[in-house]
Short mmCIF file of C-alpha atoms in Angstrom, two decimals:
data_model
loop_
_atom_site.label_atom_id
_atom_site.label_comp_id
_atom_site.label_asym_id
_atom_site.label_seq_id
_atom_site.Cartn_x
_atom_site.Cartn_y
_atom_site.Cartn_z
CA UNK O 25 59.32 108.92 174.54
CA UNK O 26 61.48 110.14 171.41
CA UNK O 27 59.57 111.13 167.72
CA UNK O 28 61.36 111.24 165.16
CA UNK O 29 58.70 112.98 163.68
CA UNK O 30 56.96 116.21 163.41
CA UNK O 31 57.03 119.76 162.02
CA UNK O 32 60.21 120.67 164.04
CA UNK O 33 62.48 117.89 163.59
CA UNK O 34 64.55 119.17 160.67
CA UNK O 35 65.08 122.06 162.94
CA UNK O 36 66.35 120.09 165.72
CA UNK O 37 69.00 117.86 163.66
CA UNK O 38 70.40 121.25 161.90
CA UNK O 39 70.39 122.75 165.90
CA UNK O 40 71.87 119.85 167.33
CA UNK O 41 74.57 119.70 164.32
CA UNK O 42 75.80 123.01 164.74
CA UNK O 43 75.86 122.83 168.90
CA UNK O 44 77.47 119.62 168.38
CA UNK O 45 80.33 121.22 166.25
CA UNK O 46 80.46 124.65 167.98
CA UNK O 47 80.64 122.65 171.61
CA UNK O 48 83.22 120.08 170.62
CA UNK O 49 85.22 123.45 169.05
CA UNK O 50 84.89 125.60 171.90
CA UNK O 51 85.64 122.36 174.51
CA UNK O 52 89.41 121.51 172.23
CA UNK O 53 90.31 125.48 172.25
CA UNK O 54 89.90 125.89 176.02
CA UNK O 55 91.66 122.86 176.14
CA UNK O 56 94.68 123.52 174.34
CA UNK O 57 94.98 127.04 175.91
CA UNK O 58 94.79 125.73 179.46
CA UNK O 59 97.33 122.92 177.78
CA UNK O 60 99.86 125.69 176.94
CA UNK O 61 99.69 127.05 179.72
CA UNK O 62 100.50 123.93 181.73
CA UNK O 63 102.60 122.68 179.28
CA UNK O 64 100.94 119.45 178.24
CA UNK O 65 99.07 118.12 175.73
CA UNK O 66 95.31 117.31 174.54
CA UNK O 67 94.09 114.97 172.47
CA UNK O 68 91.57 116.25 170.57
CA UNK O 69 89.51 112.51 170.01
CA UNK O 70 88.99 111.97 173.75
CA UNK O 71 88.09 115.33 174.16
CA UNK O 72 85.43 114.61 171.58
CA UNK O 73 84.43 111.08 173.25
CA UNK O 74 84.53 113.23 176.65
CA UNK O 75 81.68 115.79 175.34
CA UNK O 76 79.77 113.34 173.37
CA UNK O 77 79.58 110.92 176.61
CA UNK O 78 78.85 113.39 178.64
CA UNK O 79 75.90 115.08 177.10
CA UNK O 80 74.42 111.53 176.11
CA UNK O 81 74.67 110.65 179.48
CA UNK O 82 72.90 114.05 180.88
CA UNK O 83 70.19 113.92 178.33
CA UNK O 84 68.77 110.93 179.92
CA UNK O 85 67.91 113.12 182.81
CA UNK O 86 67.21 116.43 180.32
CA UNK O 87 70.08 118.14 181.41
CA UNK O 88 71.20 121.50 179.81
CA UNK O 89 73.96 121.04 176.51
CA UNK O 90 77.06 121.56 177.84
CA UNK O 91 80.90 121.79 177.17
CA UNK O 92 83.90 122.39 178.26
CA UNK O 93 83.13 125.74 179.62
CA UNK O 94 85.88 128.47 179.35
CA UNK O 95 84.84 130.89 182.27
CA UNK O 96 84.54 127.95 184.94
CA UNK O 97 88.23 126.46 183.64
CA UNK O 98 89.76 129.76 183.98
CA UNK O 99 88.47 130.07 187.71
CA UNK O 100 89.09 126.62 187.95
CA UNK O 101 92.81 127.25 187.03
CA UNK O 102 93.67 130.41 189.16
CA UNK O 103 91.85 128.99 191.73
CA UNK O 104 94.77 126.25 191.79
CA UNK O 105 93.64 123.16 191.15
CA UNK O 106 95.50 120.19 189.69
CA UNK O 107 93.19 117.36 188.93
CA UNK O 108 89.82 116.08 188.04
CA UNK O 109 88.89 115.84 191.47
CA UNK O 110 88.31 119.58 191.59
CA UNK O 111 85.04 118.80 188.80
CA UNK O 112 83.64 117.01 191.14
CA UNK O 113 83.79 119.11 193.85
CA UNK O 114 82.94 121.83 191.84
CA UNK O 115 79.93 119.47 190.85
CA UNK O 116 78.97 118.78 194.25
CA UNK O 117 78.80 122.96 194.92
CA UNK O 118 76.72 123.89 192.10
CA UNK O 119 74.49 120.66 193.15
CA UNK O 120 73.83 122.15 196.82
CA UNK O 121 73.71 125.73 195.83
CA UNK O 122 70.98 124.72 193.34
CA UNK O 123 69.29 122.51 195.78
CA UNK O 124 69.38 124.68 198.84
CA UNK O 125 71.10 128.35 198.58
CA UNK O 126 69.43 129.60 195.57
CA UNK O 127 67.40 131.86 197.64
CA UNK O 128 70.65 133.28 199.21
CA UNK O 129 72.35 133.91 195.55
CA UNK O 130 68.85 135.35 193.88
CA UNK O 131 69.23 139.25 194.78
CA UNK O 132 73.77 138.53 193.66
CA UNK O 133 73.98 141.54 190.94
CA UNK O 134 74.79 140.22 187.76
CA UNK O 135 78.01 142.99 188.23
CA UNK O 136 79.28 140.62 190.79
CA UNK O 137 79.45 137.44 188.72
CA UNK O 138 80.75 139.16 185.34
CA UNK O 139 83.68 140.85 187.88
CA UNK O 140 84.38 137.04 189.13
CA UNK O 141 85.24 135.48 185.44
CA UNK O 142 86.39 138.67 184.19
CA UNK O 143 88.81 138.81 186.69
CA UNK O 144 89.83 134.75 185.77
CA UNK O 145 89.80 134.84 182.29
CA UNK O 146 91.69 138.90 181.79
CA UNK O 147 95.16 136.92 182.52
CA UNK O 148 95.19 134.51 179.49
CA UNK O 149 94.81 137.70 177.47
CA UNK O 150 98.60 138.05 175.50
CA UNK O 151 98.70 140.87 173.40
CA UNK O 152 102.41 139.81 172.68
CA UNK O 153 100.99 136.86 170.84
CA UNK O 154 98.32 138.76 168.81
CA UNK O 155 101.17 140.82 167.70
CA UNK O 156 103.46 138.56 166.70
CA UNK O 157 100.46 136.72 164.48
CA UNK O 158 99.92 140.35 163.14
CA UNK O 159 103.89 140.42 162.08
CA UNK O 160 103.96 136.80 160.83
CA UNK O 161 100.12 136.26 159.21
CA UNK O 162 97.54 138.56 158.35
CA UNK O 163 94.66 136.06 157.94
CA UNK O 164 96.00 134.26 161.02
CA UNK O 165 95.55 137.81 162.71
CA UNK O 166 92.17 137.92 161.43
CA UNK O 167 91.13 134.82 162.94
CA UNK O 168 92.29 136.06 166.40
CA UNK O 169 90.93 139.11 166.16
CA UNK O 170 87.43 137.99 165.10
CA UNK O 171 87.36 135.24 167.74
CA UNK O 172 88.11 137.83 170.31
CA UNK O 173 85.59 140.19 169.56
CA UNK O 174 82.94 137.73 168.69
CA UNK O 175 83.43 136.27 172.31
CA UNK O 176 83.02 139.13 173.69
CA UNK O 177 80.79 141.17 172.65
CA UNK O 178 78.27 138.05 171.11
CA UNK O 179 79.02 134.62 172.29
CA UNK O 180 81.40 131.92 172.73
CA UNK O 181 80.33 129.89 169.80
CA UNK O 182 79.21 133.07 167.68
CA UNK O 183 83.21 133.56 167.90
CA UNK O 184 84.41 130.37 167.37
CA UNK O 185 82.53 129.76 164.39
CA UNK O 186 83.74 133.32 163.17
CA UNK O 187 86.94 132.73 163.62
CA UNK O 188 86.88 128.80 162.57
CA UNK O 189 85.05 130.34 159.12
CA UNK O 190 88.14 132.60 158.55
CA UNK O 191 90.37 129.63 159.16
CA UNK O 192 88.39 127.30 156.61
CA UNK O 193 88.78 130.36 154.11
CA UNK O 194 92.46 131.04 154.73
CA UNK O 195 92.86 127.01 153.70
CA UNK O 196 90.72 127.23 150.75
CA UNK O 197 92.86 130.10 149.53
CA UNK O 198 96.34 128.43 149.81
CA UNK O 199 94.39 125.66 148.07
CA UNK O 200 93.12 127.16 144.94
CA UNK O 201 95.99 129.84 144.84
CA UNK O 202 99.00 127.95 145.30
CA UNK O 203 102.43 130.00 145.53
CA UNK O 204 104.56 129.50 142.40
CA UNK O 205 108.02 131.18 142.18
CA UNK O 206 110.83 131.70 139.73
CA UNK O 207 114.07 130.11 140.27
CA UNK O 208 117.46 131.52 139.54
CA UNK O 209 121.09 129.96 139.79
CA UNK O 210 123.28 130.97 142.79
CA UNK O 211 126.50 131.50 141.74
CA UNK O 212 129.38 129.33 141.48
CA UNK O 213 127.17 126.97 143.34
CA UNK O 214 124.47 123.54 141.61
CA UNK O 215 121.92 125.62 144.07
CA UNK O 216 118.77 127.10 142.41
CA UNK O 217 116.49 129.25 144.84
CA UNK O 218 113.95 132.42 144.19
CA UNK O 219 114.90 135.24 142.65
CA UNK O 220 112.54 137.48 145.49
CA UNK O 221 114.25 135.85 148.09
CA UNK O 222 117.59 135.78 147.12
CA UNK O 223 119.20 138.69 145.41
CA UNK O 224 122.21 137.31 144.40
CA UNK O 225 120.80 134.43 142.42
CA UNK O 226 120.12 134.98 138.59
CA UNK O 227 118.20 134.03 135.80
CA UNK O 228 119.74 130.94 133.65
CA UNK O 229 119.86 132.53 129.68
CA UNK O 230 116.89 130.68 127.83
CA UNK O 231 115.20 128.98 130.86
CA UNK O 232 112.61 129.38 132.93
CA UNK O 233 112.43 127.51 135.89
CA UNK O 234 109.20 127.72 137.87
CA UNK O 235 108.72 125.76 141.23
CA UNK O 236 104.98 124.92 142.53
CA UNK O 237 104.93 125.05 146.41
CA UNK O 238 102.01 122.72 146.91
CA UNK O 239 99.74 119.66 145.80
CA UNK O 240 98.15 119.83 142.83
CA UNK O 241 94.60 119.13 142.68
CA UNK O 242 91.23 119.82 140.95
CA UNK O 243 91.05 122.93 142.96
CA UNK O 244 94.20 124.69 141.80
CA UNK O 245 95.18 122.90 138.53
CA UNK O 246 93.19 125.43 136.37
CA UNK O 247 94.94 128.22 137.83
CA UNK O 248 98.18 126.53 138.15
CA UNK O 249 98.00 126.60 134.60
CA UNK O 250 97.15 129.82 133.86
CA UNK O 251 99.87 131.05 136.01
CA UNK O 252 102.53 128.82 134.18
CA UNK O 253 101.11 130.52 130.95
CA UNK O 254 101.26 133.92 132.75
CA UNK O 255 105.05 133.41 133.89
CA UNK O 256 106.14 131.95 130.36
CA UNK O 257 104.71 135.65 128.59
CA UNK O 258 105.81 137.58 131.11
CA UNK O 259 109.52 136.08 130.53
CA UNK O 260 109.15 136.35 126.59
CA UNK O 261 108.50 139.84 126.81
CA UNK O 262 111.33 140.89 129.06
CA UNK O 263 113.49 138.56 126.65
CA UNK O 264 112.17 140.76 124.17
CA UNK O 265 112.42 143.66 126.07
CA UNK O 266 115.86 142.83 127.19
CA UNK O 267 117.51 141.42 123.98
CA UNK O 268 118.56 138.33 125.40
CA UNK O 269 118.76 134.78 123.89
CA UNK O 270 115.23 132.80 123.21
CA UNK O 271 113.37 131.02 125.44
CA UNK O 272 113.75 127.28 124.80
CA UNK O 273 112.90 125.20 127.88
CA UNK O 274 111.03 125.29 130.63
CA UNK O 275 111.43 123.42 134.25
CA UNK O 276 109.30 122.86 137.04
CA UNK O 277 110.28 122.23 140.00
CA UNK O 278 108.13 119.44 141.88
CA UNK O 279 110.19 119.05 144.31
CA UNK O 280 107.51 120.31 146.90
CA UNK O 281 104.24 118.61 145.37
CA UNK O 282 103.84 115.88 148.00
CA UNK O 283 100.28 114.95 145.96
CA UNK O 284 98.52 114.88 142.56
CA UNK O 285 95.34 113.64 141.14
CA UNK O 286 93.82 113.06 137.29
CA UNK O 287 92.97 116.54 136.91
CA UNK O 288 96.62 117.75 138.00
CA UNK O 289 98.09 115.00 135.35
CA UNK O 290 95.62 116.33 132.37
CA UNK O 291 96.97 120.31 133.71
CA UNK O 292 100.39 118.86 133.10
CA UNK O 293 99.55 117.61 129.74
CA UNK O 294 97.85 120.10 128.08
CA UNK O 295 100.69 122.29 129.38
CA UNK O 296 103.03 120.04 127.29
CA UNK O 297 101.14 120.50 124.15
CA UNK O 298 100.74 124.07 124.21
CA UNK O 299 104.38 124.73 125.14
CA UNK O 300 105.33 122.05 121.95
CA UNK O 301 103.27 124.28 119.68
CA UNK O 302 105.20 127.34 120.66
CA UNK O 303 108.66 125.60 120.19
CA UNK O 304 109.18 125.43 123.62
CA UNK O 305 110.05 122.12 125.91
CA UNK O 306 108.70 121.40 129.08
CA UNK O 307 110.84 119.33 131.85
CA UNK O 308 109.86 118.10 135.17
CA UNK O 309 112.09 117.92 137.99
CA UNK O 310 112.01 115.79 141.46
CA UNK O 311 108.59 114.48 141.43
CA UNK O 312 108.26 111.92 144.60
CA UNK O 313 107.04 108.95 145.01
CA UNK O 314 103.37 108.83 145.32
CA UNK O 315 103.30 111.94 142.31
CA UNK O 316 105.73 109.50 140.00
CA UNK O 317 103.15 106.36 140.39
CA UNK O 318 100.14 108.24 139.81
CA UNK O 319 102.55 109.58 137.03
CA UNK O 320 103.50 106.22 135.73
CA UNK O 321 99.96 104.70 135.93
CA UNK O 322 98.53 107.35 134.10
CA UNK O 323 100.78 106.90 130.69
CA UNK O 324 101.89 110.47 131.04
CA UNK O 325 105.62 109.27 131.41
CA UNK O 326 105.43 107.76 127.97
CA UNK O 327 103.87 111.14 126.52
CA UNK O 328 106.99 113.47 128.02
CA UNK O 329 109.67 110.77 127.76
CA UNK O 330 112.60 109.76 129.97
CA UNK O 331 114.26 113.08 128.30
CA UNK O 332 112.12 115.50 130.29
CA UNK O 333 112.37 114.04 133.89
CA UNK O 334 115.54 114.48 135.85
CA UNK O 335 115.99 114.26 139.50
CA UNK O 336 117.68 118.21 139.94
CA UNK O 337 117.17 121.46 138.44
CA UNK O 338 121.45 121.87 137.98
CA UNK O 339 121.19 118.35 136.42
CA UNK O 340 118.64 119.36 134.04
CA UNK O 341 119.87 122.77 133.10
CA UNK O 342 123.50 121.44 132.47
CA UNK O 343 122.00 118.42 130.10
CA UNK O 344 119.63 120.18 128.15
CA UNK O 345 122.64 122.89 127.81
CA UNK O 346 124.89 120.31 126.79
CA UNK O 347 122.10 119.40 124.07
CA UNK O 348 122.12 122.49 122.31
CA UNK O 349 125.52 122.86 121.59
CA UNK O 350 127.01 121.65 118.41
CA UNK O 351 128.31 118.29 118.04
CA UNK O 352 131.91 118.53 116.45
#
């Protein structure tokens, strides 16, 4: 009988949530490292319908919540086999040696067993890979090294979810700190690239052009703007510093924002406004598709005019240029 009722129950949805997760996590990452090692690939959604069938199917006869277990698939693997016949066989073992040689196995040191899957799971260790994650990404380092150790000195899931948490926060940092760079002009060429990555390009005399390298959302669009702010003092005062001609314009590169919502449009113009009261213009460059509708239904195109949107940064420096000079 099933009662959905009782003191306990909260406890059991929360339990069965987080097994659920933890199991269907643990089940994809053995997966995909067997995968790589075979060179083929796994779908993660009938690896999901795999676990969920199977554990609705053994809890009808109160069997123990299982996944795809990572000790068993690495003896599985050196032990050679190719197919899913070898489950079943394997199946078939564990069913007799529960049945009828338990008594045999019940005085096995527990030595014994740990030197077994120790022994099948100490090859997929690569050291060559952790280091090249330590050379390429920190966070992603992180990750790998808190999955490791959580494995093995907690638990499986324990480490997953460690090392799944540090994931979700390495996301939710490129999300609400977007990277936003200064452009300069390569020389002799229309090409406009970073001035930290390439030392040969240089600053175009009274612009700024600033490229975002990501959506903007609700998450980021308050800092996105402070950051524009930040970049458009920090370029006044070496002006000042400097002695070179005003600051008059400033572009931004879109080129890169595949997405935008309401609270992205309303960062963009307040932006306007407060660059207009400081006597400075503010140009957009490349927006694409799906950020120029939400654009266009939003009125905001009216509000910065056909004037202030051009399709590249050389087009838009050389116009605005052309602007300023004196008409004859």
């Amino acid at each position: 009988m099933l009662y959905f009722n009782g003191q306990y129950l909260a406890l059991t949805i929360k339990t069965g949530l987080i097994t659920g997760i933890l199991s269907l996590t643990e089940g994809i990452a053995v997966g995909r490292t067997f995968a790589s090692l075979q060179n083929y690939q796994v779908d993660g959604n009938k690896e999901m319908m795999a676990i969920g069938l199977m554990n609705m199917a053994g809890s009808c006869t109160s069997c123990y919540v299982t996944t795809g277990s990572f000790s068993r698939s690495a003896v599985n693997y050196n032990a050679g086999a190719q197919t899913a016949v070898s489950n079943i066989v394997l199946a078939a073992a564990v069913l007799v040696t529960l049945l009828f040689l338990m008594p045999l196995f019940y005085y096995t040191p527990n030595v014994i067993l740990a030197a077994i899957i120790i022994t099948a799971v100490i090859g997929l260790i690569d050291y060559r890979a952790a280091y090249k994650l330590w050379k390429v990404d920190k966070l992603d380092f992180l990750a790998c090294i808190c999955s490791f150790f959580g494995v093995l000195f907690i638990s499986v899931p324990l480490g997953l979810a460690i090392a799944v948490g540090v994931s979700i926060f390495k996301i939710l940092l490129h999300v609400t700190r977007p990277n936003t760079v200064v452009l300069g002009n390569i020389p002799r060429t229309q090409i406009y690239q970073s001035l930290n990555r390439y030392k040969e390009a240089s600053r175009v005399p009274s612009f700024l052009i600033l490229a975002i390298e990501s959506p903007i959302y609700f998450a980021n669009s308050t800092y996105l703007h402070e950051r524009m702010l930040r970049w458009v003092r920090e370029e006044e005062e070496r002006i000042n510093e400097s002695h070179e001609s005003t600051l008059k314009c400033i572009i931004i590169d879109m080129t890169a924002v595949s997405a935008i919502d309401t609270s992205g449009i309303d960062m963009l113009c307040e932006l306007r406004k407060i660059l207009e009261k400081r006597s400075l213009q503010l140009v957009l460059v490349n927006p694409v598709g799906s950020v120029m509708e939400k654009m266009h239904k939003s009125k905001i195109l009216e509000s910065f005019g056909m004037s202030s949107m051009y399709l590249t940064v050389a087009e838009a420096v050389g116009d605005i240029a052309a602007s300023w000079k004196p008409q004859p």
